[in-house]
Coordinates of N, CA, C and O in Angstrom, one line a residue:
M5 N -12.1 66.2 -36.5 CA -11.6 66.6 -35.2 C -10.8 65.4 -34.6 O -11.2 64.3 -34.8
N6 N -9.7 65.7 -34.0 CA -8.8 64.7 -33.4 C -9.4 64.1 -32.1 O -9.7 64.9 -31.2
P7 N -9.5 62.8 -32.0 CA -10.1 62.2 -30.8 C -9.2 62.3 -29.6 O -9.6 62.2 -28.5
F8 N -7.9 62.5 -29.8 CA -6.9 62.6 -28.7 C -6.8 64.0 -28.2 O -6.0 64.3 -27.3
A9 N -7.5 65.0 -28.8 CA -7.4 66.4 -28.4 C -8.0 66.6 -27.0 O -7.6 67.5 -26.3
K10 N -9.0 65.8 -26.6 CA -9.6 66.0 -25.4 C -8.9 65.4 -24.2 O -9.2 65.7 -23.0
I11 N -7.9 64.5 -24.5 CA -7.1 63.9 -23.4 C -6.1 64.9 -22.9 O -5.4 65.5 -23.6
P12 N -6.1 65.1 -21.6 CA -5.1 66.0 -21.0 C -3.6 65.6 -21.4 O -3.3 64.4 -21.6
K13 N -2.8 66.6 -21.4 CA -1.4 66.4 -21.9 C -0.7 65.4 -20.9 O 0.2 64.7 -21.3
F14 N -1.0 65.5 -19.6 CA -0.4 64.7 -18.6 C -0.5 63.2 -18.9 O 0.4 62.4 -18.7
F15 N -1.7 62.8 -19.4 CA -2.0 61.4 -19.7 C -1.3 60.9 -21.0 O -1.2 59.7 -21.2
K16 N -0.8 61.8 -21.8 CA -0.1 61.5 -23.0 C 1.4 61.4 -22.8 O 2.1 61.0 -23.7
N17 N 1.8 61.7 -21.6 CA 3.2 61.7 -21.2 C 3.8 60.3 -21.2 O 3.2 59.3 -20.7
Y18 N 4.9 60.1 -21.8 CA 5.6 58.8 -22.0 C 5.8 58.2 -20.6 O 5.6 57.0 -20.4
Y19 N 6.3 58.9 -19.6 CA 6.6 58.4 -18.3 C 5.4 58.0 -17.6 O 5.4 57.0 -16.9
F20 N 4.3 58.7 -17.7 CA 3.0 58.3 -17.1 C 2.5 57.0 -17.7 O 2.1 56.1 -17.0
L21 N 2.6 56.9 -19.0 CA 2.1 55.7 -19.7 C 2.9 54.5 -19.3 O 2.4 53.4 -19.0
F22 N 4.2 54.7 -19.3 CA 5.1 53.6 -19.0 C 5.0 53.2 -17.5 O 4.9 52.0 -17.1
G23 N 4.9 54.2 -16.6 CA 4.7 53.9 -15.2 C 3.4 53.2 -14.9 O 3.3 52.2 -14.1
T24 N 2.3 53.6 -15.6 CA 1.0 52.9 -15.4 C 1.1 51.5 -15.9 O 0.6 50.6 -15.3
F25 N 1.7 51.3 -17.1 CA 1.9 50.0 -17.6 C 2.7 49.1 -16.7 O 2.3 47.9 -16.4
F26 N 3.8 49.6 -16.1 CA 4.6 48.9 -15.2 C 3.9 48.5 -14.0 O 4.0 47.3 -13.5
I27 N 3.1 49.4 -13.4 CA 2.3 49.1 -12.2 C 1.3 48.0 -12.4 O 1.1 47.0 -11.7
V28 N 0.6 48.1 -13.5 CA -0.4 47.1 -13.9 C 0.2 45.8 -14.1 O -0.2 44.7 -13.7
W29 N 1.4 45.8 -14.8 CA 2.1 44.5 -15.1 C 2.5 43.9 -13.8 O 2.4 42.7 -13.6
M30 N 3.1 44.6 -12.8 CA 3.6 44.1 -11.6 C 2.5 43.6 -10.7 O 2.6 42.6 -9.9
L31 N 1.3 44.3 -10.7 CA 0.2 43.9 -9.8 C -0.6 42.7 -10.3 O -1.1 41.9 -9.5
F32 N -0.7 42.5 -11.6 CA -1.7 41.5 -12.1 C -1.1 40.5 -13.1 O -1.6 39.4 -13.1
V33 N 0.0 40.8 -13.8 CA 0.5 39.9 -14.8 C 1.7 39.1 -14.5 O 1.9 38.0 -14.8
D34 N 2.6 39.7 -13.7 CA 3.9 39.1 -13.3 C 3.7 37.8 -12.6 O 2.7 37.6 -12.0
S35 N 4.7 37.0 -12.6 CA 4.6 35.7 -11.8 C 4.6 35.9 -10.3 O 4.1 35.1 -9.6
N36 N 5.1 37.0 -9.9 CA 5.0 37.4 -8.4 C 4.0 38.5 -8.2 O 4.2 39.4 -7.4
D37 N 2.8 38.3 -8.8 CA 1.8 39.3 -8.6 C 1.2 39.3 -7.2 O 1.6 38.5 -6.3
V38 N 0.3 40.2 -6.9 CA -0.3 40.4 -5.6 C -1.0 39.1 -5.1 O -0.9 38.7 -4.0
V39 N -1.8 38.5 -6.0 CA -2.6 37.3 -5.6 C -1.6 36.2 -5.2 O -1.8 35.5 -4.2
S40 N -0.5 36.0 -6.0 CA 0.4 34.9 -5.7 C 1.1 35.2 -4.3 O 1.4 34.3 -3.6
Q41 N 1.4 36.5 -4.1 CA 2.1 36.9 -2.8 C 1.2 36.6 -1.6 O 1.7 36.1 -0.6
I42 N -0.1 36.8 -1.8 CA -1.0 36.6 -0.7 C -1.1 35.1 -0.4 O -1.1 34.6 0.7
K43 N -1.2 34.3 -1.5 CA -1.3 32.8 -1.4 C 0.0 32.3 -0.7 O -0.1 31.4 0.2
M44 N 1.1 32.8 -1.1 CA 2.4 32.3 -0.6 C 2.5 32.7 0.9 O 3.0 31.9 1.7
T45 N 2.0 33.9 1.3 CA 2.0 34.3 2.7 C 1.1 33.4 3.5 O 1.5 33.0 4.6
Q46 N 0.0 33.1 3.0 CA -0.9 32.2 3.7 C -0.3 30.8 3.9 O -0.4 30.2 5.0
K47 N 0.3 30.3 2.8 CA 1.0 29.0 2.9 C 2.1 29.0 3.9 O 2.3 28.0 4.7
L48 N 2.9 30.1 3.9 CA 4.0 30.2 4.9 C 3.5 30.2 6.3 O 4.0 29.5 7.2
N49 N 2.4 30.9 6.6 CA 1.8 30.9 7.9 C 1.3 29.5 8.3 O 1.5 29.1 9.5
G50 N 0.7 28.8 7.4 CA 0.3 27.4 7.7 C 1.5 26.5 7.9 O 1.4 25.7 8.9
L51 N 2.6 26.7 7.2 CA 3.8 25.9 7.4 C 4.4 26.2 8.7 O 5.0 25.3 9.4
K52 N 4.4 27.4 9.1 CA 4.9 27.8 10.5 C 4.1 27.2 11.6 O 4.7 26.7 12.6
A53 N 2.8 27.1 11.4 CA 2.0 26.5 12.4 C 2.2 25.0 12.5 O 2.3 24.4 13.6
Q54 N 2.4 24.3 11.3 CA 2.8 22.9 11.3 C 4.1 22.7 11.9 O 4.3 21.7 12.6
K55 N 5.1 23.6 11.7 CA 6.4 23.4 12.3 C 6.3 23.5 13.8 O 6.9 22.6 14.5
A56 N 5.5 24.4 14.3 CA 5.4 24.5 15.8 C 4.7 23.2 16.3 O 5.1 22.7 17.4
F57 N 3.7 22.7 15.6 CA 3.0 21.5 16.1 C 4.0 20.3 16.1 O 4.1 19.6 17.1
Y58 N 4.8 20.2 15.1 CA 5.8 19.0 15.0 C 6.9 19.2 16.0 O 7.4 18.2 16.5
I59 N 7.3 20.4 16.3 CA 8.3 20.6 17.3 C 7.8 20.2 18.7 O 8.5 19.5 19.5
D60 N 6.5 20.5 19.0 CA 5.9 20.1 20.2 C 5.8 18.6 20.3 O 6.0 17.9 21.3
K61 N 5.4 18.0 19.2 CA 5.2 16.5 19.1 C 6.6 15.8 19.3 O 6.7 14.8 19.9
K62 N 7.6 16.4 18.7 CA 9.0 15.9 18.9 C 9.4 15.8 20.3 O 10.0 14.8 20.8
V63 N 9.2 16.9 21.0 CA 9.5 17.0 22.4 C 8.8 15.9 23.2 O 9.3 15.2 24.1
E64 N 7.5 15.7 22.9 CA 6.7 14.7 23.6 C 7.2 13.3 23.3 O 7.3 12.5 24.2
V65 N 7.6 13.0 22.1 CA 8.1 11.7 21.7 C 9.4 11.5 22.4 O 9.7 10.4 22.9
L66 N 10.3 12.5 22.4 CA 11.6 12.3 23.1 C 11.4 12.0 24.6 O 12.1 11.2 25.2
K67 N 10.4 12.7 25.2 CA 10.1 12.5 26.6 C 9.6 11.0 26.8 O 10.1 10.3 27.7
D68 N 8.7 10.6 25.9 CA 8.2 9.2 26.0 C 9.4 8.2 25.8 O 9.4 7.1 26.5
K69 N 10.3 8.5 24.9 CA 11.4 7.6 24.6 C 12.3 7.5 25.8 O 12.7 6.4 26.2
E70 N 12.5 8.6 26.5 CA 13.4 8.6 27.7 C 12.7 7.8 28.8 O 13.4 7.0 29.5
E71 N 11.4 7.9 29.0 CA 10.7 7.2 30.0 C 10.7 5.7 29.7 O 10.9 4.8 30.6
L72 N 10.5 5.3 28.4 CA 10.5 3.9 28.0 C 11.9 3.3 28.2 O 12.0 2.1 28.5
S73 N 13.0 4.0 28.0 CA 14.3 3.5 28.1 C 14.8 3.3 29.5 O 15.7 2.6 29.8
T74 N 14.1 4.0 30.4 CA 14.6 3.9 31.8 C 13.6 3.1 32.7 O 14.1 2.5 33.7
N75 N 12.4 2.9 32.3 CA 11.4 2.1 33.1 C 11.1 0.8 32.4 O 10.4 0.8 31.4
K76 N 11.5 -0.3 33.0 CA 11.2 -1.6 32.3 C 9.8 -2.0 32.4 O 9.3 -2.6 31.4
E77 N 9.1 -1.7 33.5 CA 7.6 -2.0 33.6 C 6.8 -1.3 32.5 O 5.9 -1.8 31.9
L78 N 7.2 0.0 32.3 CA 6.5 0.8 31.3 C 6.8 0.3 29.9 O 5.9 0.3 29.1
L79 N 8.0 -0.1 29.7 CA 8.4 -0.7 28.4 C 7.6 -2.0 28.1 O 7.1 -2.2 27.0
E80 N 7.5 -2.8 29.1 CA 6.7 -4.1 28.9 C 5.2 -3.7 28.6 O 4.6 -4.3 27.7
K81 N 4.7 -2.8 29.4 CA 3.3 -2.4 29.2 C 3.1 -1.8 27.7 O 2.1 -2.2 27.1
F82 N 4.0 -1.0 27.3 CA 3.9 -0.4 26.0 C 4.0 -1.5 24.9 O 3.2 -1.5 24.0
A83 N 4.9 -2.5 25.1 CA 5.0 -3.5 24.1 C 3.8 -4.4 24.0 O 3.3 -4.8 23.0
R84 N 3.2 -4.7 25.2 CA 2.0 -5.5 25.2 C 0.8 -4.8 24.6 O 0.0 -5.4 23.9
E85 N 0.7 -3.6 24.9 CA -0.5 -2.8 24.4 C -0.4 -2.5 22.9 O -1.4 -2.6 22.2
N86 N 0.7 -2.1 22.4 CA 0.9 -1.6 21.1 C 1.3 -2.6 20.1 O 0.9 -2.5 18.9
Y87 N 2.1 -3.6 20.5 CA 2.7 -4.6 19.6 C 2.1 -6.0 19.8 O 2.6 -6.9 19.2
L88 N 1.2 -6.1 20.8 CA 0.5 -7.3 21.1 C 1.6 -8.4 21.4 O 1.4 -9.6 21.1
M89 N 2.6 -8.1 22.1 CA 3.6 -9.0 22.6 C 3.1 -9.8 23.8 O 2.4 -9.2 24.6
K90 N 3.6 -11.0 24.0 CA 3.2 -11.8 25.1 C 4.3 -12.8 25.5 O 5.2 -13.0 24.7
K91 N 4.2 -13.3 26.7 CA 5.1 -14.3 27.1 C 4.7 -15.7 26.5 O 3.6 -15.9 26.1
P92 N 5.7 -16.6 26.4 CA 5.4 -17.9 25.7 C 4.3 -18.7 26.4 O 3.5 -19.4 25.8
S93 N 4.1 -18.5 27.7 CA 3.1 -19.3 28.5 C 1.7 -18.6 28.5 O 0.8 -19.1 29.2
E94 N 1.6 -17.5 27.9 CA 0.3 -16.7 28.0 C -0.5 -16.9 26.7 O 0.0 -17.2 25.7
D95 N -1.8 -16.7 26.9 CA -2.7 -16.6 25.8 C -3.1 -15.2 25.6 O -3.3 -14.5 26.6
L96 N -3.3 -14.8 24.4 CA -3.6 -13.4 24.1 C -5.0 -13.3 23.5 O -5.4 -14.0 22.5
Y97 N -5.9 -12.5 24.1 CA -7.2 -12.3 23.7 C -7.4 -10.8 23.3 O -7.1 -10.0 24.1
I98 N -7.9 -10.6 22.1 CA -8.1 -9.2 21.7 C -9.6 -9.0 21.7 O -10.4 -9.7 21.1
V99 N -10.0 -7.9 22.5 CA -11.4 -7.6 22.6 C -11.7 -6.4 21.7 O -11.1 -5.4 21.8
V100 N -12.7 -6.6 20.8 CA -13.0 -5.6 19.8 C -14.4 -5.0 20.2 O -15.3 -5.8 20.4
S101 N -14.4 -3.7 20.5 CA -15.7 -3.1 20.8 C -16.4 -2.6 19.6 O -15.8 -2.0 18.7
E102 N -17.7 -2.9 19.5 CA -18.5 -2.4 18.3 C -19.2 -1.2 18.7 O -20.1 -1.2 19.5
D103 N -18.8 -0.1 18.2 CA -19.5 1.2 18.5 C -20.5 1.6 17.5 O -20.3 1.4 16.3

């Protein structure tokens, strides 16, 4: 007895077999399969969030730059605190707190 006799004729159709093979290939085997697409979408969303963060940070830095370039007292304070600058007649003491 033929083992393929019990298979319905529809499943032996060339177009059905090729279509099934094509769908399986595109979903699981291809380089742009479903899992890769999901990972790339998640990465894209993460990169968009980073872009928004850095745009906000850029606006903040530009605002600080503008303030430093217009206010001499603020510029001196910034230089003393961040770059440990001092006048020639001053002594500089750095206090380190042990937490």
